[in-house]
Coordinates of C-alpha atoms in Angstrom, one line a residue:
M4 CA -209.3 -9.1 41.0
T5 CA -205.9 -11.8 40.6
K6 CA -202.4 -10.7 41.3
S7 CA -199.8 -13.0 39.2
I8 CA -196.6 -13.9 40.7
S9 CA -194.5 -10.9 39.8
D10 CA -197.3 -8.3 41.3
V11 CA -197.1 -10.1 44.5
K12 CA -193.2 -9.4 44.7
A13 CA -193.9 -5.5 43.9
I14 CA -196.2 -5.6 46.7
I15 CA -194.4 -7.5 49.4
K16 CA -191.2 -5.1 48.0
R17 CA -193.8 -1.6 48.1
A18 CA -194.8 -2.9 51.7
A19 CA -191.3 -4.0 53.9
E20 CA -190.6 0.2 52.4
Q21 CA -193.8 1.0 53.6
A22 CA -193.1 -0.8 57.0
G23 CA -189.4 0.9 57.4
F24 CA -187.4 -1.3 56.2
D25 CA -184.3 -0.3 54.4
Q26 CA -184.4 -3.2 52.2
S27 CA -186.0 -6.3 50.9
G28 CA -184.7 -8.7 48.7
I29 CA -186.4 -12.3 48.1
A30 CA -184.2 -15.4 48.1
P31 CA -185.2 -19.0 46.6
A32 CA -185.9 -22.1 49.7
T33 CA -183.0 -24.0 48.3
D34 CA -179.9 -25.2 49.9
S35 CA -176.7 -23.5 50.1
P36 CA -172.5 -23.9 49.9
E37 CA -173.0 -21.9 53.5
L38 CA -174.8 -24.4 54.8
D39 CA -173.3 -27.2 53.5
H40 CA -170.3 -26.5 56.5
F41 CA -173.1 -25.2 59.0
P42 CA -172.8 -29.4 60.2
S43 CA -168.8 -29.4 60.1
W44 CA -168.7 -26.0 62.3
I45 CA -171.4 -27.8 65.3
A46 CA -169.0 -30.5 64.6
A47 CA -166.3 -28.7 65.6
G48 CA -167.5 -27.9 69.1
H49 CA -167.3 -23.4 67.4
A50 CA -171.4 -22.8 68.8
G51 CA -170.2 -23.0 72.5
E52 CA -172.6 -23.5 74.6
M53 CA -175.4 -22.6 72.2
K54 CA -177.2 -25.8 71.9
Y55 CA -180.2 -24.4 70.1
L56 CA -177.8 -23.7 67.0
E57 CA -177.6 -28.0 67.4
S58 CA -181.8 -28.7 67.8
R59 CA -182.7 -31.1 65.3
N60 CA -185.7 -32.4 62.9
D61 CA -187.7 -36.1 63.9
S62 CA -184.7 -37.3 62.1
G63 CA -182.2 -36.2 63.4
D64 CA -181.0 -33.7 61.2
L65 CA -180.0 -30.1 61.9
K66 CA -182.5 -28.0 61.3
R67 CA -180.0 -25.1 60.2
A68 CA -178.0 -26.7 57.8
S69 CA -181.2 -27.0 56.1
L70 CA -184.7 -25.1 55.2
A71 CA -186.1 -28.9 53.9
N72 CA -185.2 -30.2 57.4
V73 CA -187.4 -27.8 59.1
A74 CA -190.3 -26.1 57.0
P75 CA -190.1 -28.3 53.5
W76 CA -193.6 -26.6 51.9
A77 CA -191.4 -23.6 51.4
R78 CA -190.1 -22.0 49.2
S79 CA -189.4 -18.4 48.9
V80 CA -187.7 -16.8 51.8
I81 CA -188.4 -12.9 52.3
V82 CA -185.6 -11.3 54.3
C83 CA -186.3 -7.8 55.1
A84 CA -183.2 -5.4 56.8
I85 CA -183.1 -2.6 59.5
N86 CA -180.7 -0.1 59.6
Y87 CA -180.5 0.6 63.7
N88 CA -177.1 2.2 63.4
T89 CA -176.7 5.4 65.5
D90 CA -175.2 8.4 66.1
H91 CA -172.4 8.1 68.6
P92 CA -168.7 6.8 68.6
Y93 CA -167.9 3.9 67.2
S94 CA -165.6 1.0 70.8
T95 CA -162.9 2.4 68.7
Q96 CA -163.1 5.7 69.5
V97 CA -164.1 5.3 72.8
H98 CA -161.3 4.6 75.6
D99 CA -162.8 6.0 78.8
S100 CA -161.5 3.4 80.7
D101 CA -163.3 3.4 84.1
R102 CA -166.6 2.7 81.9
G103 CA -167.4 0.0 79.3
W104 CA -168.9 -1.6 76.0
I105 CA -172.4 -2.0 75.3
S106 CA -172.6 -3.3 71.7
R107 CA -174.5 -1.0 69.8
Y108 CA -177.4 -3.3 68.7
A109 CA -178.9 -3.2 72.3
W110 CA -179.0 0.3 73.2
S111 CA -182.4 0.6 71.9
R112 CA -185.5 1.4 73.8
E113 CA -187.1 -1.6 72.3
D114 CA -185.5 -5.1 71.7
Y115 CA -185.3 -5.6 68.2
H116 CA -186.9 -8.6 68.3
D117 CA -190.0 -6.6 69.3
S118 CA -189.8 -4.3 66.5
V119 CA -188.4 -5.4 63.7
L120 CA -191.1 -8.6 64.2
R121 CA -193.9 -6.2 64.3
R122 CA -193.0 -4.2 60.7
L123 CA -192.3 -8.2 59.6
K124 CA -195.8 -8.7 60.0
Q125 CA -197.1 -5.8 58.2
V126 CA -195.4 -7.1 55.4
E127 CA -196.8 -10.7 55.4
A128 CA -199.6 -9.4 56.6
A129 CA -199.6 -7.3 52.7
L130 CA -198.5 -10.8 51.4
R131 CA -201.8 -12.2 52.7
Q132 CA -204.2 -9.3 51.6
E133 CA -203.0 -9.1 48.0
V134 CA -202.6 -13.0 46.7
S135 CA -206.0 -14.5 44.9
A136 CA -208.4 -16.3 47.0
E137 CA -207.2 -18.6 44.9
L138 CA -203.7 -18.6 46.1
Q139 CA -204.7 -18.0 50.1
A140 CA -206.7 -21.5 50.2
S141 CA -203.4 -22.6 50.4
L142 CA -200.7 -19.9 51.0
I143 CA -198.5 -20.5 54.0
T144 CA -196.3 -18.2 55.4
R145 CA -193.8 -18.0 59.0
S146 CA -192.0 -14.5 60.3
Y147 CA -189.6 -14.7 62.4
V148 CA -186.6 -12.4 64.0
D149 CA -183.7 -14.5 65.2
T150 CA -185.8 -17.4 66.7
G151 CA -186.2 -19.6 64.7
P152 CA -184.2 -22.7 63.3
I153 CA -182.5 -20.1 59.9
V154 CA -179.8 -18.7 58.9
E155 CA -180.7 -15.3 58.6
R156 CA -177.8 -14.0 57.0
V157 CA -177.4 -17.0 54.3
F158 CA -180.4 -16.5 53.0
A159 CA -180.0 -12.6 53.5
K160 CA -176.8 -12.9 50.9
Y161 CA -178.8 -14.6 48.1
S162 CA -181.8 -12.0 47.9
G163 CA -179.5 -9.1 47.4
V164 CA -179.6 -7.9 50.4
G165 CA -176.1 -8.2 51.4
W166 CA -173.0 -9.7 51.6
V167 CA -172.2 -12.5 54.0
G168 CA -168.5 -11.0 55.4
K169 CA -165.1 -12.4 56.5
N170 CA -166.0 -11.6 60.1
T171 CA -169.7 -13.8 59.2
L172 CA -171.8 -10.5 59.4
L173 CA -173.9 -9.0 56.2
I174 CA -173.1 -6.1 55.2
N175 CA -174.9 -4.1 52.5
Q176 CA -173.1 -1.7 50.3
K177 CA -174.9 1.1 51.1
K178 CA -176.3 0.6 54.6
G179 CA -172.5 -1.2 56.3
S180 CA -173.5 -4.0 58.3
W181 CA -175.3 -2.3 61.4
L182 CA -178.6 -4.2 60.4
F183 CA -181.6 -6.2 61.6
L184 CA -183.0 -9.1 59.8
G185 CA -186.2 -10.4 59.9
V186 CA -187.3 -13.3 57.4
I187 CA -190.4 -14.6 56.1
L188 CA -191.1 -18.1 54.7
T189 CA -193.6 -18.6 52.6
S190 CA -195.3 -21.3 50.1
L191 CA -195.3 -19.0 47.2
E192 CA -192.6 -19.7 44.5
L193 CA -191.2 -15.9 43.9
E194 CA -189.1 -14.9 41.4
P195 CA -186.0 -14.5 43.5
D196 CA -183.2 -11.5 43.4
L197 CA -179.4 -12.1 42.2
P198 CA -177.2 -12.6 44.9
A199 CA -175.6 -9.4 46.6
P200 CA -171.3 -9.7 45.0
D201 CA -169.2 -10.5 47.9
R202 CA -167.2 -6.9 48.1
C203 CA -164.0 -7.2 50.7
G204 CA -161.8 -8.3 48.3
S205 CA -158.1 -8.4 49.8
C206 CA -160.0 -6.7 53.3
T207 CA -158.6 -8.1 56.2
R208 CA -158.8 -6.0 59.4
C209 CA -162.0 -7.2 61.7
I210 CA -159.4 -10.7 61.3
D211 CA -156.8 -8.6 62.3
A212 CA -158.6 -6.4 65.2
C213 CA -160.8 -9.8 66.5
P214 CA -158.5 -9.1 70.6
T215 CA -159.6 -12.9 70.6
D216 CA -158.7 -13.9 67.0
A217 CA -162.1 -15.9 67.7
I218 CA -162.5 -15.0 63.4
L219 CA -160.2 -18.3 62.8
A220 CA -160.1 -17.2 58.1
P221 CA -162.0 -15.6 56.5
Y222 CA -166.0 -16.7 57.1
Q223 CA -164.5 -18.5 59.8
L224 CA -165.5 -18.1 63.4
D225 CA -165.1 -19.6 66.9
S226 CA -167.8 -19.0 69.2
N227 CA -165.9 -19.9 72.3
R228 CA -163.8 -16.9 72.0
C229 CA -166.0 -14.2 70.5
I230 CA -166.5 -11.4 73.3
S231 CA -169.8 -11.5 72.0
Y232 CA -170.4 -14.9 72.7
L233 CA -168.8 -14.7 76.3
T234 CA -170.1 -11.7 77.3
I235 CA -174.0 -12.6 76.2
E236 CA -174.1 -17.0 76.0
K237 CA -171.6 -17.9 78.5
R238 CA -172.3 -19.1 82.4
G239 CA -170.4 -19.8 84.4
A240 CA -166.7 -18.2 84.2
I241 CA -165.2 -16.8 81.5
P242 CA -161.6 -19.4 80.9
E243 CA -158.6 -17.3 82.0
E244 CA -156.8 -16.9 78.2
L245 CA -159.9 -15.0 76.6
R246 CA -160.8 -12.2 79.8
E247 CA -158.1 -10.0 78.8
G248 CA -158.8 -9.4 75.2
M249 CA -162.4 -8.8 76.5
G250 CA -160.9 -5.4 77.7
R251 CA -164.0 -3.2 78.8
H252 CA -166.5 -4.9 76.8
I253 CA -169.6 -5.7 79.3
F254 CA -172.3 -6.8 76.3
G255 CA -171.5 -7.8 73.0
C256 CA -168.8 -6.8 71.0
D257 CA -168.1 -4.1 68.1
I258 CA -164.9 -3.9 67.2
C259 CA -165.4 -6.6 63.8
Q260 CA -167.7 -3.9 62.6
D261 CA -166.6 -1.1 63.6
V262 CA -163.5 -1.0 61.8
C263 CA -165.2 -2.1 59.0
P264 CA -164.6 0.5 55.6
W265 CA -167.7 0.0 54.9
N266 CA -168.3 1.3 57.6
R267 CA -166.9 4.4 57.1
K268 CA -169.7 5.6 55.9
A269 CA -172.9 4.2 57.7
P270 CA -176.0 6.1 57.5
N271 CA -177.4 6.6 61.3
S272 CA -181.9 5.2 61.4
A273 CA -184.3 7.4 61.3
A274 CA -186.2 4.2 63.5
P275 CA -187.1 5.7 67.4
E276 CA -187.3 3.0 68.8
F277 CA -183.4 2.0 67.6
Q278 CA -182.4 5.3 69.5
A279 CA -179.8 4.6 72.7
R280 CA -181.1 4.5 76.2
P281 CA -179.8 7.4 78.4
G282 CA -176.9 5.9 80.4
L283 CA -176.2 2.9 77.6
V284 CA -173.4 4.4 75.6
N285 CA -170.6 3.5 77.5
P286 CA -172.0 3.0 80.6
A287 CA -170.1 3.6 83.5
L288 CA -168.3 -0.1 85.6
D289 CA -169.0 0.6 89.3
W290 CA -172.4 1.3 88.6
L291 CA -173.2 -2.3 86.3
A292 CA -171.4 -4.0 88.8
E293 CA -173.0 -2.7 91.8
M294 CA -176.4 -3.4 89.7
S295 CA -179.4 -5.1 92.3
V296 CA -182.2 -7.3 91.7
E297 CA -184.1 -4.3 91.1
D298 CA -181.4 -2.2 89.8
F299 CA -181.0 -5.2 86.4
R300 CA -184.5 -5.0 86.5
E301 CA -185.7 -1.5 85.3
A302 CA -182.7 -0.7 83.9
F303 CA -183.0 -3.1 81.2
R304 CA -186.7 -4.5 80.6
G305 CA -187.7 -4.6 77.5
S306 CA -184.1 -4.9 76.0
P307 CA -181.7 -7.4 74.9
I308 CA -179.5 -7.2 77.4
R309 CA -181.5 -9.7 79.7
R310 CA -180.5 -12.0 78.1
T311 CA -177.2 -12.5 79.8
K312 CA -178.7 -11.6 83.4
R313 CA -177.9 -9.7 85.8
S314 CA -175.0 -12.7 87.6
G315 CA -173.6 -12.1 83.7
L316 CA -173.3 -8.8 83.6
R317 CA -171.3 -8.7 87.6
R318 CA -169.4 -10.7 86.0
N319 CA -168.3 -9.2 82.7
A320 CA -167.9 -5.6 85.1
A321 CA -165.6 -7.2 87.4
I322 CA -163.5 -8.9 84.6
A323 CA -163.6 -5.1 82.7
M324 CA -162.4 -3.4 86.6
G325 CA -159.3 -5.8 86.2
N326 CA -158.7 -4.8 82.8
S327 CA -159.5 -1.1 83.6
G328 CA -155.8 -0.7 85.6
E329 CA -158.0 2.1 87.6
R330 CA -156.8 0.9 91.4
Q331 CA -160.1 3.2 91.9
F332 CA -161.3 0.3 91.1
L333 CA -159.5 -2.2 94.3
P334 CA -162.6 -1.2 97.6
L335 CA -164.8 -3.0 94.9
L336 CA -163.3 -5.2 93.2
D337 CA -161.6 -6.6 97.0
R338 CA -166.0 -6.4 98.3
L339 CA -167.0 -8.2 95.4
T340 CA -164.5 -10.5 95.7
E341 CA -167.1 -12.1 98.6
D342 CA -170.1 -11.7 96.7
E343 CA -172.5 -14.3 97.0
D344 CA -172.4 -14.9 93.5
E345 CA -169.3 -17.2 92.7
A346 CA -169.0 -16.7 88.7
V347 CA -168.8 -13.3 89.7
A348 CA -166.6 -13.7 93.0
E349 CA -163.9 -15.5 90.9
S350 CA -163.9 -13.1 88.5
A351 CA -163.1 -10.5 91.4
R352 CA -160.2 -12.3 92.5
W353 CA -158.6 -12.9 89.0
A354 CA -159.4 -8.5 87.8
K355 CA -158.1 -7.9 91.5
V356 CA -155.2 -9.9 90.8
R357 CA -154.5 -8.6 86.8
M358 CA -154.9 -4.8 88.2
L359 CA -152.1 -5.5 91.8
D360 CA -150.1 -7.2 88.7
S361 CA -149.9 -4.4 86.2
S362 CA -150.0 -1.8 88.2
P363 CA -146.6 0.2 87.4
N364 CA -146.3 1.1 90.9
R365 CA -145.7 -2.2 92.3

């Protein structure tokens, strides 16, 4: 039986629900005002060392500035979102000075890239299976989970899944912002959903709460100052003027989401793969700082934390110890100042000076 385009849209929505996604929507594969700002954001250097954001096509155009630059055949973007929130306190509610903070999304038992893509492929398969033979002959689809040259949150907005908040993250009125996104580009011209209205209003809590002032203005982020960027993407030494603001963050940062009113009643995820691995919620700083190559490989097998590499994780732990004020870490920092990894050693030297300078007994 030949399916109409409206039938295909209903099939997609049903397949997304069956795959375990909490929200789904269809956006047109057209340019938007948000993407118009992307070239100037890159030109201002706000992407930091994330050179992949600057990738260009054969004509020299920024791929992420327009879907036409990378997939001119695309007519629609299917956006699927799944909640990853778990029943654990927010970082703003935890004050154990001898422990660090790993971003909520990285606690999971399986790397979200794999788990979300697996679900996304189910939706893509359902789409391909249900369209008519005539449409199948010319149908093109591509699935991505943070791996394609696409600004997913912009298309998520125009698919109705949520709005882009002042912290530049996607927010859903019922689910909050603890959402993983997956997109399917398709050559089918599907009826788009209505864009989600911006419900941030006059609230500036995310901007006010950022310890490193990374949110320059509503909807404007300088990655160079963002704790998530510094602890994950930044290689080598972290600028000294930003270290104090990092607090005890080891991998990523949740502060701008923790203070968001739309996350006050955010539901918990039912997906088993997003439940927290033992030891990753508020982990001990000395355990992280002294982690061997084998320990790192074993503890974070299949985890997004591997992205920061052992060097970055230990560097971050040294800085966090300096910010902790816990003098019990001084002997460990002493040892780390002689570490063979210069980024770790230099961070430990800074941490030792900071701790001694801020000590009430000094």
